[in-house]
mmCIF file of C-alpha atoms in Angstrom:
data_model
loop_
_atom_site.group_PDB
_atom_site.id
_atom_site.type_symbol
_atom_site.label_atom_id
_atom_site.label_comp_id
_atom_site.label_asym_id
_atom_site.label_seq_id
_atom_site.Cartn_x
_atom_site.Cartn_y
_atom_site.Cartn_z
ATOM 1 C CA MET O 1 15.374 23.152 -31.524
ATOM 2 C CA ILE O 2 13.803 26.361 -32.766
ATOM 3 C CA TYR O 3 13.680 26.506 -36.576
ATOM 4 C CA PHE O 4 12.226 29.988 -37.040
ATOM 5 C CA LYS O 5 10.104 32.682 -35.440
ATOM 6 C CA THR O 6 7.525 35.232 -36.504
ATOM 7 C CA LYS O 7 6.238 38.256 -34.628
ATOM 8 C CA ARG O 8 4.067 36.172 -32.269
ATOM 9 C CA LEU O 9 5.018 32.551 -32.921
ATOM 10 C CA ILE O 10 7.863 30.068 -32.474
ATOM 11 C CA PHE O 11 8.249 27.050 -34.782
ATOM 12 C CA ARG O 12 10.136 24.288 -33.023
ATOM 13 C CA ASP O 13 10.704 20.621 -32.365
ATOM 14 C CA TRP O 14 7.957 18.643 -30.702
ATOM 15 C CA LYS O 15 8.107 18.164 -26.918
ATOM 16 C CA ALA O 16 6.553 15.454 -24.764
ATOM 17 C CA SER O 17 4.412 18.176 -23.158
ATOM 18 C CA ASP O 18 2.831 18.908 -26.578
ATOM 19 C CA ILE O 19 1.373 15.408 -26.888
ATOM 20 C CA PRO O 20 -1.642 15.758 -24.530
ATOM 21 C CA LYS O 21 -2.614 19.064 -26.169
ATOM 22 C CA PHE O 22 -2.174 17.566 -29.646
ATOM 23 C CA GLN O 23 -4.312 14.616 -28.567
ATOM 24 C CA ARG O 24 -7.080 16.931 -27.313
ATOM 25 C CA MET O 25 -6.922 18.928 -30.541
ATOM 26 C CA ASN O 26 -7.356 15.738 -32.571
ATOM 27 C CA VAL O 27 -10.647 14.839 -30.882
ATOM 28 C CA ASP O 28 -12.143 18.343 -31.021
ATOM 29 C CA PRO O 29 -15.115 18.083 -33.425
ATOM 30 C CA ASP O 30 -14.639 21.654 -34.646
ATOM 31 C CA VAL O 31 -10.950 21.101 -35.431
ATOM 32 C CA ARG O 32 -11.793 17.809 -37.173
ATOM 33 C CA ARG O 33 -14.802 19.226 -39.078
ATOM 34 C CA TYR O 34 -13.064 19.006 -42.471
ATOM 35 C CA TYR O 35 -11.548 15.569 -41.942
ATOM 36 C CA GLU O 36 -13.408 12.431 -42.954
ATOM 37 C CA VAL O 37 -12.046 10.665 -39.851
ATOM 38 C CA LYS O 38 -13.630 12.704 -37.071
ATOM 39 C CA GLU O 39 -11.287 11.692 -34.254
ATOM 40 C CA LEU O 40 -7.735 10.448 -33.922
ATOM 41 C CA ASP O 41 -7.305 8.395 -30.786
ATOM 42 C CA LYS O 42 -4.591 9.210 -28.272
ATOM 43 C CA GLU O 43 -2.164 6.581 -29.517
ATOM 44 C CA ILE O 44 -2.439 7.644 -33.172
ATOM 45 C CA SER O 45 -1.939 11.300 -32.185
ATOM 46 C CA LYS O 46 1.127 10.393 -30.120
ATOM 47 C CA THR O 47 2.554 8.326 -32.984
ATOM 48 C CA ARG O 48 1.958 11.141 -35.487
ATOM 49 C CA ALA O 49 3.726 13.705 -33.283
ATOM 50 C CA GLU O 50 6.679 11.319 -32.916
ATOM 51 C CA GLU O 51 6.763 10.820 -36.703
ATOM 52 C CA PHE O 52 6.658 14.594 -37.241
ATOM 53 C CA GLN O 53 9.625 15.008 -34.895
ATOM 54 C CA LYS O 54 11.642 12.248 -36.582
ATOM 55 C CA HIS O 55 11.021 13.850 -39.973
ATOM 56 C CA LEU O 56 12.225 17.235 -38.664
ATOM 57 C CA GLU O 57 15.374 15.601 -37.314
ATOM 58 C CA ASP O 58 16.015 13.694 -40.551
ATOM 59 C CA ARG O 59 15.237 16.454 -43.076
ATOM 60 C CA GLY O 60 15.230 19.774 -41.244
ATOM 61 C CA PHE O 61 11.667 20.474 -42.370
ATOM 62 C CA GLY O 62 8.251 18.911 -42.010
ATOM 63 C CA PHE O 63 5.490 19.616 -39.477
ATOM 64 C CA PHE O 64 6.636 22.004 -36.766
ATOM 65 C CA ALA O 65 5.117 22.428 -33.326
ATOM 66 C CA VAL O 66 3.898 26.021 -33.001
ATOM 67 C CA GLU O 67 3.942 27.938 -29.741
ATOM 68 C CA LEU O 68 3.063 31.448 -28.684
ATOM 69 C CA LYS O 69 6.125 33.594 -27.979
ATOM 70 C CA ARG O 70 4.305 35.443 -25.225
ATOM 71 C CA THR O 71 3.323 32.375 -23.150
ATOM 72 C CA GLY O 72 5.256 29.404 -24.557
ATOM 73 C CA GLU O 73 1.942 27.623 -25.020
ATOM 74 C CA PHE O 74 1.581 24.978 -27.760
ATOM 75 C CA ILE O 75 -1.149 26.119 -30.177
ATOM 76 C CA GLY O 76 -0.886 23.622 -33.032
ATOM 77 C CA MET O 77 1.206 22.657 -36.010
ATOM 78 C CA ILE O 78 2.155 23.815 -39.484
ATOM 79 C CA GLY O 79 4.471 22.392 -42.052
ATOM 80 C CA ILE O 80 5.118 20.889 -45.409
ATOM 81 C CA LYS O 81 4.930 17.360 -46.698
ATOM 82 C CA VAL O 82 6.321 15.878 -49.887
ATOM 83 C CA ILE O 83 3.605 13.946 -51.707
ATOM 84 C CA ASP O 84 5.060 11.511 -54.210
ATOM 85 C CA GLU O 85 3.591 9.299 -56.916
ATOM 86 C CA ASN O 86 3.646 6.227 -54.659
ATOM 87 C CA GLY O 87 0.815 7.355 -52.381
ATOM 88 C CA PRO O 88 -2.691 5.912 -52.161
ATOM 89 C CA PHE O 89 -3.947 8.051 -55.063
ATOM 90 C CA LYS O 90 -2.524 10.045 -57.968
ATOM 91 C CA LEU O 91 -2.943 13.622 -59.177
ATOM 92 C CA GLU O 92 -1.284 15.406 -62.088
ATOM 93 C CA ILE O 93 0.536 17.707 -59.631
ATOM 94 C CA PHE O 94 2.332 14.807 -57.881
ATOM 95 C CA PRO O 95 5.091 14.810 -56.846
ATOM 96 C CA CYS O 96 4.540 18.069 -55.002
ATOM 97 C CA VAL O 97 5.082 19.737 -51.650
ATOM 98 C CA GLU O 98 1.930 20.404 -49.659
ATOM 99 C CA ILE O 99 1.479 22.980 -46.899
ATOM 100 C CA ARG O 100 -0.801 22.047 -43.988
ATOM 101 C CA TRP O 101 -1.802 23.549 -40.693
ATOM 102 C CA LYS O 102 -3.888 22.619 -37.674
ATOM 103 C CA LEU O 103 -4.474 24.989 -34.760
ATOM 104 C CA MET O 104 -6.361 24.538 -31.517
ATOM 105 C CA LYS O 105 -9.795 26.147 -31.787
ATOM 106 C CA LYS O 106 -9.162 28.817 -29.164
ATOM 107 C CA TYR O 107 -6.460 30.263 -31.465
ATOM 108 C CA TRP O 108 -8.654 30.600 -34.551
ATOM 109 C CA ASN O 109 -9.589 33.998 -36.013
ATOM 110 C CA GLN O 110 -6.581 35.773 -34.527
ATOM 111 C CA GLY O 111 -4.343 35.775 -37.605
ATOM 112 C CA TYR O 112 -2.090 32.964 -36.363
ATOM 113 C CA ALA O 113 -2.706 30.670 -39.352
ATOM 114 C CA THR O 114 -1.842 33.446 -41.803
ATOM 115 C CA GLU O 115 1.202 34.524 -39.795
ATOM 116 C CA ALA O 116 2.364 30.914 -39.610
ATOM 117 C CA GLY O 117 1.887 30.443 -43.353
ATOM 118 C CA VAL O 118 3.889 33.561 -44.209
ATOM 119 C CA GLY O 119 6.647 32.488 -41.808
ATOM 120 C CA LEU O 120 6.744 28.974 -43.221
ATOM 121 C CA ILE O 121 7.031 30.253 -46.798
ATOM 122 C CA ARG O 122 9.948 32.452 -45.741
ATOM 123 C CA PHE O 123 11.594 29.459 -43.990
ATOM 124 C CA VAL O 124 11.111 27.214 -47.043
ATOM 125 C CA ASP O 125 12.532 29.887 -49.351
ATOM 126 C CA ARG O 126 15.637 30.419 -47.221
ATOM 127 C CA ASN O 127 16.341 26.845 -46.113
ATOM 128 C CA THR O 128 15.251 24.407 -48.818
ATOM 129 C CA ASN O 129 15.414 23.828 -52.556
ATOM 130 C CA ILE O 130 11.619 23.803 -52.745
ATOM 131 C CA HIS O 131 10.265 26.296 -55.275
ATOM 132 C CA GLU O 132 6.514 25.756 -55.154
ATOM 133 C CA LEU O 133 3.850 24.806 -52.623
ATOM 134 C CA TYR O 134 0.384 23.343 -52.969
ATOM 135 C CA ALA O 135 -2.560 23.327 -50.570
ATOM 136 C CA LEU O 136 -5.157 20.565 -50.968
ATOM 137 C CA PHE O 137 -8.328 20.898 -48.896
ATOM 138 C CA PRO O 138 -12.084 20.244 -48.961
ATOM 139 C CA LYS O 139 -13.898 22.915 -50.974
ATOM 140 C CA LYS O 140 -16.224 23.475 -48.011
ATOM 141 C CA ASN O 141 -13.317 24.674 -45.861
ATOM 142 C CA PHE O 142 -13.674 28.375 -46.630
ATOM 143 C CA ALA O 143 -11.547 29.369 -43.631
ATOM 144 C CA ILE O 144 -8.436 27.640 -44.991
ATOM 145 C CA GLN O 145 -9.164 28.978 -48.475
ATOM 146 C CA ASN O 146 -9.135 32.472 -46.981
ATOM 147 C CA VAL O 147 -5.764 31.780 -45.317
ATOM 148 C CA VAL O 148 -4.099 30.334 -48.426
ATOM 149 C CA GLU O 149 -5.252 33.317 -50.462
ATOM 150 C CA LYS O 150 -3.841 35.699 -47.832
ATOM 151 C CA ILE O 151 -0.426 34.020 -48.118
ATOM 152 C CA GLY O 152 -0.366 34.477 -51.875
ATOM 153 C CA MET O 153 -1.660 31.130 -53.108
ATOM 154 C CA THR O 154 -4.007 31.026 -56.080
ATOM 155 C CA TYR O 155 -6.549 28.518 -57.332
ATOM 156 C CA HIS O 156 -4.988 25.756 -59.432
ATOM 157 C CA SER O 157 -7.606 23.022 -59.850
ATOM 158 C CA SER O 158 -10.159 20.832 -58.127
ATOM 159 C CA PHE O 159 -10.774 17.103 -57.848
ATOM 160 C CA ASP O 160 -12.975 14.564 -56.127
ATOM 161 C CA HIS O 161 -10.865 12.946 -53.434
ATOM 162 C CA PRO O 162 -10.689 9.256 -54.391
ATOM 163 C CA LEU O 163 -10.310 8.053 -50.791
ATOM 164 C CA ILE O 164 -13.553 9.703 -49.651
ATOM 165 C CA MET O 165 -16.787 7.895 -50.431
ATOM 166 C CA ASP O 166 -19.057 9.165 -53.192
ATOM 167 C CA GLY O 167 -21.676 11.600 -52.001
ATOM 168 C CA HIS O 168 -19.716 12.636 -48.899
ATOM 169 C CA GLN O 169 -19.690 16.417 -48.381
ATOM 170 C CA LEU O 170 -15.872 16.413 -48.100
ATOM 171 C CA LYS O 171 -15.206 14.605 -51.393
ATOM 172 C CA PRO O 172 -14.794 17.772 -53.556
ATOM 173 C CA PHE O 173 -11.310 19.226 -53.000
ATOM 174 C CA SER O 174 -9.626 22.452 -54.092
ATOM 175 C CA VAL O 175 -5.961 22.777 -55.003
ATOM 176 C CA PHE O 176 -4.172 26.103 -54.521
ATOM 177 C CA TYR O 177 -0.615 26.864 -55.628
ATOM 178 C CA ARG O 178 2.207 29.292 -55.026
ATOM 179 C CA LYS O 179 5.720 29.716 -56.421
ATOM 180 C CA ILE O 180 8.396 30.545 -53.885
#
């Protein structure tokens, strides 16, 4: 099922043919640079994609597969996730809805992440009762900070991620926010 489109992108259900590309993306060291776990093995990637699809079917939103309109090629994922108070750590903003993306490296620096973010915000506004979004990411990830600012998010707060060991370069996190 196609959920929405932008000028260059289609946001749709996950297909079996996406899995090998998603698996390759999840072992790419550049894609995983801002994750503490540097690789997701093939089985975990497959399971995650299946979970993303089930969530889309159950709720009508979640993490969408993203493809190029021009070629039909899978380029990554974008979506939203509800973070509740029952997770592995707590923040004052919980419960909240978080926006996340992950694109294959060859599609970076072409405006796709920004275009996807703008399209997702429009989809959320028109199709859900969600009225605010948060982005949580390592402070060192300046590329994603640039994207969230381009889609109208502003700095909210920062925290040291409690699940990342002390002294690790990815422990300091930024939180950005946007009303919809």
